[in-house]
Backbone as JSON, one array per atom type, in Angstrom:
{
  "sequence": "XXXXXXXXXXXXXXXXXXXXXXXXXXXXXXXXXXXXXXXXXXXXXXXXXXXXXXXXXXXXXXXXXXXXXXXXXXXXXXXXXXXXXXXXXXXXXXXXXXXXXXXXXXXXXXXXXXXXXXXXXXXXXXXXXXXXXXXXXXXXXXXXXXXXXXXXXXXXXXXXXXXXXXXXXXXXXXXXXXXXXXXXXXXXXXXXXXXXXXXXXXXXXXXXXXXXXXXXXXXXXXXXXXXXXXXXXXXXXXXXXXXXXXXXXXXXXXXXXXXXXXXXXXXXXXXXXXXXXXXXXXXXXXXX",
  "N": [[104.58, 76.8, 181.53], [108.03, 77.0, 181.73], [110.6, 78.38, 183.87], [112.8, 79.42, 182.49], [111.78, 79.86, 179.9], [109.87, 81.85, 180.43], [111.55, 83.89, 181.24], [112.96, 84.42, 178.83], [110.91, 85.31, 177.08], [110.09, 87.6, 178.4], [112.38, 89.11, 178.13], [112.44, 89.57, 175.39], [110.07, 91.11, 174.99], [110.69, 93.32, 176.52], [112.85, 94.34, 175.08], [111.58, 95.07, 172.73], [109.68, 97.06, 173.46], [111.12, 98.91, 174.82], [112.84, 102.14, 174.8], [115.2, 101.86, 173.39], [114.69, 99.63, 171.79], [112.51, 100.53, 170.2], [113.8, 102.52, 168.79], [115.56, 101.01, 167.23], [113.69, 99.65, 165.69], [112.54, 101.78, 164.24], [114.79, 102.59, 162.84], [115.19, 100.4, 161.16], [112.85, 100.58, 159.63], [113.21, 103.06, 158.34], [115.47, 102.44, 156.87], [114.36, 100.55, 155.15], [112.63, 102.22, 153.7], [114.5, 103.88, 152.39], [115.68, 101.95, 150.77], [113.53, 101.29, 149.07], [113.2, 103.72, 147.72], [115.64, 103.93, 146.37], [115.43, 101.65, 144.75], [113.2, 102.39, 143.19], [114.28, 104.57, 141.78], [116.3, 103.3, 140.3], [114.71, 101.6, 138.72], [113.27, 103.5, 137.25], [115.36, 104.71, 135.85], [116.26, 102.55, 134.25], [113.96, 102.19, 132.73], [113.9, 104.56, 131.22], [116.28, 104.25, 129.76], [115.65, 101.94, 128.23], [113.5, 102.97, 126.76], [114.8, 104.95, 125.22], [116.53, 103.35, 123.72], [114.68, 101.8, 122.27], [113.47, 103.81, 120.79], [115.62, 104.68, 119.25], [116.1, 102.37, 117.72], [113.7, 102.25, 116.33], [113.81, 104.62, 114.8], [116.06, 104.06, 113.28], [115.1, 101.88, 111.81], [113.07, 103.13, 110.38], [114.55, 104.75, 108.69], [115.79, 102.89, 107.01], [113.72, 102.06, 105.46], [113.54, 103.32, 103.06], [114.0, 102.39, 99.89], [114.37, 99.49, 97.73], [112.26, 96.7, 97.17], [112.41, 93.37, 96.3], [110.07, 91.63, 94.35], [109.81, 89.56, 92.61], [108.21, 86.84, 91.01], [108.3, 83.54, 92.44], [110.75, 83.89, 93.61], [112.95, 84.63, 96.33], [112.03, 87.2, 98.6], [113.73, 90.25, 98.92], [115.32, 93.1, 100.45], [116.66, 96.23, 99.57], [118.25, 98.93, 100.84], [118.5, 102.42, 100.02], [120.53, 105.38, 99.55], [122.14, 108.63, 99.28], [124.49, 107.73, 98.15], [123.91, 105.76, 96.33], [123.73, 105.82, 93.05], [122.85, 104.75, 90.68], [121.15, 101.91, 89.11], [122.74, 99.69, 89.34], [123.99, 98.6, 91.84], [121.59, 97.97, 93.12], [120.3, 96.0, 91.52], [122.29, 94.05, 91.54], [122.15, 93.24, 94.18], [119.51, 92.32, 94.51], [118.78, 90.57, 92.43], [119.1, 87.19, 91.33], [121.2, 84.52, 89.97], [119.61, 83.17, 88.18], [117.86, 84.99, 87.16], [117.07, 86.98, 84.48], [118.1, 90.14, 83.52], [118.06, 93.63, 82.45], [120.76, 95.02, 80.5], [123.4, 97.52, 80.78], [122.84, 98.89, 83.18], [123.95, 100.97, 84.54], [123.17, 103.17, 83.23], [120.66, 103.7, 84.09], [119.73, 105.94, 86.17], [119.67, 107.19, 89.58], [118.53, 109.81, 91.6], [118.65, 111.71, 94.5], [116.24, 113.89, 95.53], [114.76, 116.88, 96.96], [112.05, 116.48, 97.07], [111.71, 113.79, 96.67], [112.71, 110.65, 95.11], [114.37, 110.6, 92.06], [114.16, 109.03, 89.0], [115.94, 108.21, 86.07], [116.11, 106.96, 82.85], [118.56, 106.35, 80.63], [119.0, 104.7, 78.53], [118.62, 103.71, 75.07], [117.63, 101.72, 73.34], [116.13, 99.95, 74.92], [113.77, 100.19, 77.63], [113.0, 100.91, 81.0], [110.18, 99.69, 82.85], [107.68, 101.38, 84.55], [105.19, 101.02, 86.78], [103.77, 99.47, 84.86], [104.11, 100.92, 82.58], [106.07, 102.3, 79.94], [108.88, 104.21, 80.73], [110.95, 107.01, 80.79], [111.73, 109.06, 82.46], [110.94, 109.75, 85.79], [109.44, 110.61, 88.95], [109.66, 108.65, 91.8], [107.12, 107.05, 93.63], [105.83, 105.81, 96.76], [105.35, 102.36, 96.67], [105.49, 102.08, 93.91], [105.91, 100.04, 91.02], [108.59, 98.47, 89.43], [109.8, 97.12, 86.45], [112.37, 95.23, 85.09], [113.34, 93.45, 82.71], [113.26, 90.16, 83.77], [113.2, 90.79, 86.4], [111.37, 92.09, 89.04], [110.65, 94.81, 91.04], [109.76, 96.73, 93.96], [109.31, 100.08, 94.9], [109.96, 101.54, 98.03], [109.16, 103.84, 100.56], [109.37, 105.79, 103.57], [108.2, 108.21, 103.55], [105.26, 109.0, 102.85], [103.04, 110.48, 100.68], [99.8, 112.0, 100.42], [97.58, 110.7, 97.96], [95.89, 111.94, 95.17], [92.84, 111.2, 93.66], [91.58, 110.78, 90.39], [88.56, 110.43, 89.34], [87.48, 110.29, 86.83], [89.18, 109.1, 85.1], [89.87, 105.96, 83.97], [91.06, 102.56, 83.81], [90.71, 99.46, 82.45], [88.5, 98.96, 84.1], [89.38, 99.98, 86.49], [90.15, 102.51, 88.79], [92.76, 104.78, 88.5], [95.25, 106.45, 90.32], [96.05, 109.84, 89.66], [98.53, 110.89, 90.39], [100.08, 108.63, 90.32], [100.36, 107.93, 87.7], [102.31, 107.25, 84.79], [103.88, 108.75, 82.11], [104.09, 107.63, 78.73], [104.44, 105.35, 75.96], [102.79, 102.26, 75.2], [104.72, 99.33, 74.79], [105.43, 97.89, 71.61], [103.66, 95.03, 70.4], [102.98, 94.1, 72.93], [101.8, 91.7, 75.25], [98.31, 91.11, 75.76], [94.97, 91.4, 77.15], [92.05, 91.28, 75.53], [88.91, 92.56, 75.91], [85.73, 90.95, 75.46], [83.5, 92.37, 75.69], [82.6, 95.21, 74.1], [82.58, 97.79, 75.18], [84.42, 97.86, 77.17], [87.9, 98.38, 78.13], [91.04, 97.47, 76.63], [93.35, 95.39, 78.33], [96.7, 95.66, 79.11], [99.38, 93.45, 79.5], [102.04, 93.99, 81.2], [103.63, 93.47, 83.31], [105.67, 91.29, 85.36], [104.2, 89.88, 87.15], [100.83, 89.69, 87.34], [97.92, 90.55, 88.94], [94.55, 89.51, 89.45], [91.21, 90.29, 90.2], [88.39, 91.37, 92.28], [89.2, 93.1, 94.26], [90.65, 96.25, 95.19], [93.38, 96.13, 95.25], [94.33, 94.72, 93.14], [95.66, 94.31, 89.75], [94.19, 93.99, 87.36], [90.78, 94.52, 87.31], [88.03, 93.04, 86.84], [84.59, 93.75, 85.97], [82.5, 92.4, 87.84], [80.47, 91.05, 90.31], [80.64, 88.46, 91.15], [83.22, 87.65, 91.04], [86.11, 86.7, 92.81], [87.89, 88.32, 95.58], [90.74, 88.01, 95.39], [91.28, 86.6, 92.64], [92.68, 85.31, 90.46], [95.96, 84.94, 88.87], [98.49, 86.11, 86.56], [101.53, 84.96, 85.45], [104.71, 85.83, 84.22], [106.97, 83.82, 82.64], [110.02, 83.12, 81.53], [109.5, 84.47, 79.08], [107.04, 83.43, 78.45], [103.51, 83.04, 79.35], [101.73, 82.25, 82.22], [98.61, 81.28, 83.46], [97.05, 81.28, 86.57], [94.76, 79.93, 88.79], [93.45, 81.18, 91.83], [92.21, 79.57, 93.84], [89.54, 80.36, 93.47], [85.99, 80.99, 93.86], [84.11, 80.97, 91.75], [85.68, 80.16, 89.66], [88.31, 79.9, 87.11], [88.65, 80.1, 83.62], [89.8, 78.69, 80.54], [89.35, 78.76, 77.19], [86.78, 77.73, 77.61], [87.12, 75.7, 79.5], [87.54, 74.8, 82.87], [90.34, 75.71, 84.83], [93.3, 75.05, 86.79], [96.04, 75.7, 86.61], [97.52, 77.08, 83.68], [99.31, 77.35, 80.69], [99.29, 80.1, 78.63], [98.24, 80.62, 75.25], [98.52, 82.32, 72.11], [95.52, 83.83, 71.18], [93.86, 82.45, 72.89], [90.79, 82.05, 74.7], [89.98, 83.63, 77.62], [88.34, 83.53, 80.68], [86.8, 84.98, 83.51], [84.59, 84.09, 85.72], [81.74, 85.47, 84.4], [82.97, 87.29, 82.79], [84.74, 87.82, 79.89], [87.75, 87.47, 77.99], [90.1, 87.87, 75.28], [93.2, 86.47, 74.88], [96.16, 87.74, 73.56], [99.23, 87.89, 71.75], [100.13, 89.68, 69.95], [99.82, 92.7, 67.94], [97.96, 92.5, 66.02], [94.65, 92.5, 64.69], [92.01, 90.51, 66.02]],
  "CA": [[105.78, 77.43, 180.97], [109.11, 76.95, 182.73], [111.17, 79.67, 184.27], [113.69, 79.92, 181.43], [110.95, 80.38, 178.81], [109.3, 83.13, 180.87], [112.62, 84.9, 181.24], [113.26, 84.77, 177.44], [109.79, 86.1, 176.54], [110.15, 88.91, 179.03], [113.51, 89.84, 177.56], [112.05, 90.02, 174.04], [109.1, 92.21, 175.12], [111.42, 94.49, 177.04], [113.66, 94.91, 174.0], [110.72, 95.68, 171.72], [108.97, 98.25, 173.92], [112.04, 99.88, 175.44], [113.25, 103.19, 173.86], [116.25, 101.36, 172.49], [114.05, 98.75, 170.82], [111.75, 101.34, 169.25], [114.76, 103.21, 167.92], [116.04, 100.03, 166.27], [112.61, 99.4, 164.73], [112.46, 102.95, 163.36], [115.95, 102.57, 161.95], [114.93, 99.39, 160.13], [111.8, 101.12, 158.74], [113.82, 104.1, 157.51], [116.35, 101.76, 155.93], [113.49, 99.98, 154.12], [112.18, 103.31, 152.84], [115.61, 104.26, 151.53], [115.85, 100.88, 149.77], [112.46, 101.42, 148.09], [113.48, 104.9, 146.9], [116.74, 103.57, 145.46], [114.88, 100.7, 143.8], [112.35, 103.13, 142.25], [115.16, 105.35, 140.91], [116.94, 102.37, 139.36], [113.69, 101.16, 137.77], [112.98, 104.63, 136.35], [116.52, 104.87, 134.96], [116.22, 101.47, 133.27], [112.84, 102.44, 131.82], [114.33, 105.61, 130.3], [117.27, 103.66, 128.85], [114.94, 101.07, 127.3], [112.73, 103.82, 125.86], [115.71, 105.58, 124.27], [116.99, 102.32, 122.81], [113.58, 101.46, 121.37], [113.29, 104.93, 119.87], [116.74, 104.66, 118.3], [115.87, 101.27, 116.79], [112.58, 102.63, 115.46], [114.29, 105.62, 113.85], [116.95, 103.38, 112.34], [114.27, 101.09, 110.92], [112.36, 104.03, 109.48], [115.47, 105.23, 107.68], [116.08, 101.84, 106.06], [112.55, 101.74, 104.66], [113.71, 103.92, 101.74], [114.76, 101.46, 99.07], [113.65, 98.65, 96.78], [111.92, 95.36, 97.62], [112.22, 92.46, 95.16], [108.82, 90.89, 94.4], [109.79, 88.68, 91.45], [107.56, 85.56, 91.33], [109.13, 82.36, 92.69], [112.06, 84.29, 94.1], [112.92, 85.12, 97.71], [111.95, 88.66, 98.72], [114.88, 90.91, 99.55], [115.18, 94.55, 100.51], [117.93, 96.95, 99.4], [118.09, 100.35, 101.19], [119.28, 103.35, 99.19], [120.8, 106.72, 100.04], [122.77, 109.47, 98.27], [125.62, 107.05, 97.52], [123.4, 104.89, 95.26], [123.46, 106.74, 91.95], [122.22, 104.05, 89.56], [120.5, 100.66, 89.49], [123.7, 98.58, 89.36], [124.02, 97.91, 93.14], [120.25, 97.48, 93.44], [120.08, 94.74, 90.81], [123.27, 93.06, 92.03], [121.72, 92.76, 95.48], [118.17, 91.74, 94.51], [118.61, 89.55, 91.39], [119.98, 86.03, 91.43], [121.81, 84.1, 88.71], [118.58, 82.66, 87.28], [117.0, 86.09, 86.74], [117.6, 87.77, 83.38], [117.8, 91.56, 83.67], [118.59, 94.5, 81.42], [122.15, 95.46, 80.56], [123.58, 98.98, 80.87], [122.11, 99.39, 84.34], [124.56, 102.23, 84.99], [122.48, 104.28, 82.55], [119.41, 103.98, 84.8], [120.28, 106.7, 87.29], [118.82, 107.58, 90.7], [118.95, 111.07, 92.21], [117.88, 112.13, 95.68], [115.76, 115.27, 95.47], [114.05, 117.3, 98.18], [110.67, 115.97, 97.03], [111.64, 112.36, 96.39], [113.78, 110.0, 94.34], [114.15, 110.82, 90.64], [114.74, 107.98, 88.16], [116.09, 108.58, 84.65], [116.63, 105.87, 82.03], [119.28, 106.94, 79.49], [119.12, 103.72, 77.45], [117.86, 104.1, 73.89], [116.96, 100.58, 72.72], [115.17, 99.38, 75.85], [113.35, 101.15, 78.64], [112.43, 100.35, 82.21], [108.74, 99.87, 83.0], [107.26, 101.89, 85.86], [103.73, 100.87, 86.86], [103.27, 98.89, 83.62], [104.27, 101.86, 81.47], [107.42, 102.68, 79.57], [109.19, 105.49, 81.36], [112.34, 107.49, 80.72], [111.98, 109.91, 83.62], [109.8, 109.79, 86.71], [109.63, 110.63, 90.39], [109.13, 107.41, 92.34], [106.22, 107.13, 94.77], [105.77, 104.58, 97.55], [104.54, 101.33, 96.05], [105.69, 101.99, 92.47], [106.45, 98.76, 90.56], [109.56, 98.62, 88.35], [110.12, 95.87, 85.76], [113.6, 95.26, 84.3], [113.47, 92.07, 82.28], [112.55, 89.23, 84.65], [113.27, 91.29, 87.77], [110.32, 93.02, 89.43], [110.93, 95.38, 92.35], [108.82, 97.75, 94.44], [109.94, 101.19, 95.62], [109.39, 101.76, 99.35], [109.63, 105.04, 101.24], [108.57, 106.13, 104.75], [107.56, 109.52, 103.35], [104.11, 108.75, 101.98], [102.21, 111.66, 100.47], [98.44, 111.63, 100.01], [97.38, 110.59, 96.52], [94.61, 112.45, 94.72], [92.26, 110.33, 92.65], [90.79, 111.37, 89.34], [87.56, 109.37, 89.1], [87.07, 110.27, 85.44], [90.15, 108.34, 84.34], [89.83, 104.57, 84.36], [91.72, 101.61, 82.92], [90.29, 98.08, 82.72], [87.58, 98.94, 85.23], [90.1, 100.34, 87.71], [90.53, 103.91, 88.91], [94.2, 104.91, 88.72], [95.59, 107.77, 90.84], [96.77, 110.69, 88.71], [99.93, 111.02, 90.81], [100.78, 107.39, 90.07], [100.44, 107.67, 86.28], [103.6, 107.5, 84.16], [103.71, 108.99, 80.69], [104.84, 106.74, 77.87], [103.65, 104.49, 75.08], [102.88, 100.83, 75.4], [105.67, 98.72, 73.87], [104.8, 97.17, 70.52], [103.44, 93.59, 70.61], [102.83, 93.77, 74.35], [100.67, 90.78, 75.47], [97.15, 91.86, 76.23], [93.67, 90.77, 77.27], [91.06, 92.09, 74.83], [87.58, 92.19, 76.42], [84.7, 90.69, 74.46], [82.54, 93.46, 75.83], [83.24, 96.31, 73.35], [82.65, 99.04, 75.94], [85.55, 97.78, 78.1], [89.19, 98.69, 77.54], [92.05, 96.42, 76.56], [94.29, 95.38, 79.45], [98.03, 95.29, 78.66], [100.13, 92.67, 80.5], [103.41, 94.51, 81.12], [104.34, 93.12, 84.54], [106.0, 89.88, 85.53], [103.14, 89.29, 87.97], [99.59, 90.44, 87.17], [96.89, 90.04, 89.84], [93.2, 89.69, 88.92], [90.17, 90.11, 91.2], [87.59, 92.59, 92.45], [89.82, 93.97, 95.25], [91.37, 97.38, 94.61], [94.8, 95.84, 95.27], [94.69, 93.98, 91.93], [95.99, 95.07, 88.54], [92.99, 93.92, 86.51], [89.58, 94.4, 88.15], [86.84, 92.85, 86.0], [83.36, 94.25, 86.56], [81.57, 91.33, 88.16], [80.41, 90.83, 91.75], [80.89, 87.06, 91.44], [84.67, 87.42, 91.02], [86.7, 86.71, 94.15], [88.8, 89.45, 95.82], [91.98, 87.61, 94.72], [90.69, 85.54, 91.82], [93.73, 84.58, 89.74], [97.11, 85.77, 88.51], [99.23, 85.74, 85.36], [102.97, 85.06, 85.68], [105.58, 85.79, 83.04], [108.04, 82.87, 82.91], [110.88, 82.92, 80.35], [108.84, 84.98, 77.9], [105.71, 82.85, 78.31], [102.58, 83.53, 80.36], [100.97, 81.19, 82.88], [97.43, 81.72, 84.2], [96.9, 80.46, 87.77], [93.57, 80.21, 89.59], [93.78, 81.31, 93.25], [91.13, 78.93, 94.59], [88.36, 81.22, 93.37], [84.72, 80.27, 93.99], [83.44, 80.79, 90.45], [86.61, 79.49, 88.76], [89.0, 80.55, 86.0], [88.44, 79.24, 82.46], [90.52, 78.93, 79.3], [88.64, 78.09, 76.09], [85.6, 77.07, 78.15], [87.44, 74.66, 80.48], [88.05, 75.31, 84.15], [91.76, 75.36, 84.99], [94.06, 75.45, 87.99], [97.15, 76.42, 85.98], [97.49, 76.88, 82.23], [100.15, 78.22, 79.88], [98.42, 80.76, 77.65], [98.68, 80.7, 73.86], [97.91, 83.42, 71.37], [94.16, 83.57, 70.74], [93.06, 81.76, 73.91], [89.71, 82.78, 75.37], [90.15, 83.57, 79.07], [87.15, 84.08, 81.33], [86.71, 85.0, 84.97], [83.14, 84.08, 85.89], [81.09, 85.77, 83.12], [83.76, 88.29, 82.07], [85.58, 87.09, 78.95], [88.81, 88.2, 77.28], [90.93, 87.13, 74.34], [94.62, 86.68, 75.13], [96.9, 87.83, 72.32], [100.63, 88.29, 71.87], [100.47, 90.58, 68.84], [98.97, 93.87, 67.78], [97.03, 92.25, 64.94], [93.25, 92.38, 65.1], [91.52, 89.14, 66.09]],
  "C": [[106.85, 77.45, 182.06], [109.72, 78.32, 182.94], [112.06, 80.25, 183.18], [112.9, 80.51, 180.26], [110.34, 81.72, 179.16], [110.34, 84.23, 180.83], [112.93, 85.35, 179.82], [112.16, 85.64, 176.83], [109.81, 87.49, 177.11], [111.28, 89.75, 178.45], [113.16, 90.38, 176.17], [111.09, 91.18, 174.11], [109.78, 93.47, 175.6], [112.22, 95.16, 175.93], [112.8, 95.62, 172.98], [110.14, 97.01, 172.18], [109.86, 99.24, 174.67], [112.4, 100.93, 174.41], [114.3, 102.71, 172.88], [115.65, 100.46, 171.41], [113.25, 99.51, 169.78], [112.67, 102.07, 168.29], [115.28, 102.26, 166.84], [114.98, 99.73, 165.19], [112.46, 100.54, 163.74], [113.61, 102.97, 162.37], [115.75, 101.56, 160.81], [113.88, 99.88, 159.14], [112.37, 102.17, 157.8], [114.75, 103.49, 156.47], [115.54, 101.13, 154.8], [112.98, 101.04, 153.17], [113.27, 103.75, 151.87], [115.83, 103.22, 150.43], [114.78, 100.99, 148.68], [112.69, 102.6, 147.16], [114.57, 104.59, 145.88], [116.25, 102.62, 144.38], [114.01, 101.41, 142.74], [113.2, 103.95, 141.28], [115.84, 104.47, 139.87], [115.95, 101.91, 138.29], [113.36, 102.26, 136.77], [114.12, 104.83, 135.36], [116.53, 103.8, 133.88], [115.1, 101.67, 132.26], [113.21, 103.5, 130.78], [115.32, 105.06, 129.28], [116.6, 102.78, 127.81], [114.13, 101.88, 126.3], [113.63, 104.45, 124.8], [116.24, 104.56, 123.26], [115.92, 101.94, 121.8], [113.34, 102.56, 120.34], [114.39, 104.96, 118.82], [116.55, 103.55, 117.27], [114.75, 101.59, 115.82], [113.02, 103.63, 114.39], [115.21, 104.99, 112.81], [116.16, 102.56, 111.34], [113.54, 101.97, 109.92], [113.28, 104.5, 108.35], [115.73, 104.16, 106.62], [114.88, 101.46, 105.22], [112.63, 102.36, 103.28], [114.58, 102.99, 100.89], [113.87, 100.65, 98.16], [113.47, 97.26, 97.37], [111.69, 94.48, 96.39], [110.94, 91.66, 95.36], [108.68, 89.99, 93.18], [109.14, 87.35, 91.82], [108.57, 84.43, 91.47], [110.56, 82.72, 93.09], [111.91, 84.81, 95.53], [112.89, 86.64, 97.74], [113.17, 89.19, 99.46], [114.65, 92.41, 99.52], [116.56, 95.19, 100.4], [117.71, 98.43, 99.73], [118.96, 101.23, 100.31], [119.46, 104.67, 99.93], [121.5, 107.5, 98.93], [123.9, 108.77, 97.54], [125.18, 106.14, 96.38], [122.94, 105.79, 94.11], [122.89, 106.08, 90.71], [121.7, 102.7, 90.04], [121.45, 99.48, 89.58], [123.73, 97.89, 90.72], [122.66, 97.34, 93.55], [120.02, 96.11, 92.82], [121.05, 93.67, 91.29], [122.84, 92.47, 93.36], [120.42, 91.96, 95.41], [117.97, 90.63, 93.49], [119.56, 88.39, 91.64], [120.45, 85.62, 90.05], [120.77, 83.61, 87.71], [117.68, 83.76, 86.72], [117.69, 86.91, 85.65], [117.15, 89.22, 83.52], [118.43, 92.34, 82.53], [120.09, 94.72, 81.61], [122.2, 96.98, 80.67], [122.78, 99.58, 82.03], [122.69, 100.7, 84.86], [123.93, 103.44, 84.32], [121.09, 104.54, 83.12], [119.81, 104.63, 86.12], [119.21, 107.03, 88.34], [119.39, 108.84, 91.32], [118.04, 111.4, 93.37], [117.52, 113.6, 95.56], [115.03, 115.6, 96.77], [112.64, 116.75, 98.24], [110.59, 114.51, 96.62], [112.85, 111.85, 95.64], [113.43, 110.09, 92.86], [114.89, 109.75, 89.85], [114.79, 108.46, 86.72], [116.75, 107.42, 83.92], [117.24, 106.47, 80.77], [119.56, 105.91, 78.4], [118.23, 104.13, 76.28], [117.07, 102.93, 73.29], [115.89, 99.98, 73.62], [114.83, 100.44, 76.89], [112.73, 100.41, 79.81], [110.92, 100.6, 82.23], [108.44, 100.32, 84.42], [105.74, 101.86, 85.88], [103.12, 100.48, 85.52], [103.44, 99.8, 82.41], [105.75, 102.14, 81.21], [107.73, 104.06, 80.11], [110.68, 105.81, 81.22], [112.69, 108.31, 81.96], [110.73, 109.9, 84.5], [110.27, 109.94, 88.14], [108.95, 109.39, 90.96], [108.28, 107.68, 93.58], [106.22, 105.79, 95.51], [104.83, 103.58, 96.89], [104.69, 101.21, 94.55], [106.37, 100.66, 92.12], [107.36, 99.0, 89.37], [109.87, 97.24, 87.78], [111.36, 96.09, 84.9], [113.89, 93.84, 83.84], [112.63, 91.17, 83.17], [112.58, 89.68, 86.1], [112.17, 92.32, 88.0], [110.6, 93.5, 90.85], [109.91, 96.47, 92.68], [109.6, 98.82, 95.2], [109.21, 101.45, 96.93], [110.0, 103.01, 99.97], [108.77, 105.3, 102.46], [107.84, 107.44, 104.59], [106.44, 109.36, 102.34], [103.26, 110.0, 101.89], [100.82, 111.24, 100.04], [98.29, 111.67, 98.5], [95.98, 111.06, 96.16], [94.1, 111.57, 93.58], [91.48, 111.17, 91.64], [89.79, 110.31, 88.88], [87.12, 109.31, 87.65], [88.0, 109.42, 84.58], [90.17, 106.91, 84.85], [90.59, 103.72, 83.35], [91.33, 100.21, 83.36], [89.4, 97.99, 83.95], [88.2, 99.39, 86.53], [90.45, 101.81, 87.69], [92.0, 103.99, 89.25], [94.49, 106.31, 89.23], [96.38, 108.57, 89.81], [98.25, 110.78, 89.08], [100.74, 109.77, 90.52], [100.94, 107.09, 88.58], [101.85, 108.02, 85.77], [103.37, 107.66, 82.67], [104.56, 108.02, 79.88], [103.92, 105.86, 77.07], [103.84, 103.03, 75.45], [103.82, 100.23, 74.36], [104.92, 97.89, 72.83], [104.76, 95.67, 70.81], [103.44, 93.2, 72.08], [101.64, 92.81, 74.51], [99.5, 91.53, 76.11], [95.94, 90.94, 76.37], [92.65, 91.71, 76.65], [89.67, 91.68, 75.29], [86.61, 91.94, 75.28], [83.57, 91.7, 74.55], [83.16, 94.7, 75.19], [83.38, 97.61, 74.13], [83.82, 99.04, 76.93], [86.86, 98.04, 77.36], [90.13, 97.5, 77.58], [93.01, 96.55, 77.74], [95.64, 94.85, 78.95], [98.79, 94.6, 79.8], [101.59, 93.06, 80.38], [104.22, 94.21, 82.37], [104.68, 91.64, 84.57], [104.92, 89.15, 86.33], [101.91, 90.2, 87.88], [98.5, 89.8, 88.02], [95.51, 90.43, 89.31], [92.19, 89.4, 90.01], [89.41, 91.4, 91.39], [88.14, 93.52, 93.54], [90.61, 95.07, 94.56], [92.88, 97.17, 94.59], [95.26, 95.13, 94.0], [95.05, 94.91, 90.78], [94.8, 95.12, 87.58], [91.79, 93.65, 87.4], [88.36, 94.27, 87.24], [85.57, 93.28, 86.73], [82.35, 93.12, 86.73], [81.62, 91.07, 89.65], [80.74, 89.38, 92.11], [82.38, 86.72, 91.45], [85.23, 87.59, 92.42], [87.64, 87.9, 94.32], [90.19, 89.22, 95.21], [91.64, 86.38, 93.88], [91.75, 84.68, 91.13], [94.9, 85.52, 89.47], [97.76, 85.22, 87.24], [100.71, 85.99, 85.64], [103.71, 84.98, 84.35], [106.78, 84.91, 83.38], [108.79, 82.62, 81.6], [110.17, 83.33, 79.06], [107.47, 84.4, 77.64], [104.83, 83.26, 79.49], [101.72, 82.38, 80.89], [99.83, 81.81, 83.67], [97.2, 80.75, 85.35], [95.64, 80.89, 88.51], [93.94, 80.2, 91.07], [92.64, 80.79, 94.13], [89.87, 79.79, 94.61], [87.09, 80.37, 93.43], [84.09, 79.98, 92.63], [84.37, 80.21, 89.4], [87.2, 80.39, 87.69], [88.97, 79.59, 84.82], [89.31, 79.68, 81.29], [89.86, 78.08, 78.22], [87.49, 77.23, 76.6], [85.87, 76.0, 79.18], [88.03, 75.29, 81.73], [89.48, 74.82, 84.36], [92.24, 75.73, 86.39], [95.28, 76.26, 87.56], [97.13, 76.1, 84.49], [98.43, 77.88, 81.56], [99.29, 78.8, 78.76], [99.08, 80.78, 76.27], [97.92, 81.82, 73.16], [96.53, 83.0, 70.86], [93.3, 82.84, 71.75], [91.96, 82.66, 74.46], [89.84, 82.56, 76.87], [88.92, 84.22, 79.7], [87.25, 83.94, 82.84], [85.23, 85.19, 85.3], [82.51, 84.4, 84.53], [81.86, 86.78, 82.29], [84.79, 87.57, 81.2], [86.56, 88.02, 78.23], [89.43, 87.27, 76.24], [92.39, 87.48, 74.6], [95.36, 86.7, 73.8], [98.29, 88.36, 72.58], [101.04, 89.28, 70.8], [99.5, 91.75, 68.81], [97.98, 93.69, 66.62], [95.61, 92.1, 65.46], [92.83, 90.93, 65.06], [90.01, 89.12, 65.85]]
}
């Protein structure tokens, strides 16, 4: 090592271990600590801001969950939020129905009222009536998941305030237990299409929705009593006043007049079977 290198190394060691050098090192350490504290405070502040923003977005989303969701077959799903300013079904239908969907007239006579215990619907029309959960209804409190049919438009009521539903196991329809709180009083419309079971102990199933789901899952409308039926077995769609039966890739198949089908337009008197459970499809109230 030459003389200049030795002199430089000695100068560096002297600067490090001299009181002045130690003071400089301590100053740099303290400055680093202050930087870490400031960095931690900034990070905590940003975390709080992000939390508040996420909470605000969540609350805003929860508020918009009160409204109607269009579930009409072969139509794009849309959601229309409602509040106290929506007093009838006119803005709802204008937002959710397209030009190809035929709906009821006099929608201003189907009123909506915000109550402390829910949304109250009243149909003041005399010749026609809205269907709520497959039943004719003039007045009803809407529950989360209620299905409303107005001509070819089918919508679902959605609310973030879901109340527990009590089941009455003694009341059944087409092999399906229906919650008492979800029942709507009213008579079935005359000449409503129906599936009449060939088993006399079973009840007739009335097709009053634009979309009727069939299978052994509790989410379906018609639940035939057979373990061989798929969870989502088939569905019936109402198209321009006619009814199409569609098999949903079921294992045991869907049959019309003894022939397995993928899709089939139903005619009055057709025999429809899902595995071993058989029905007669009819469009009238006459006995077959």
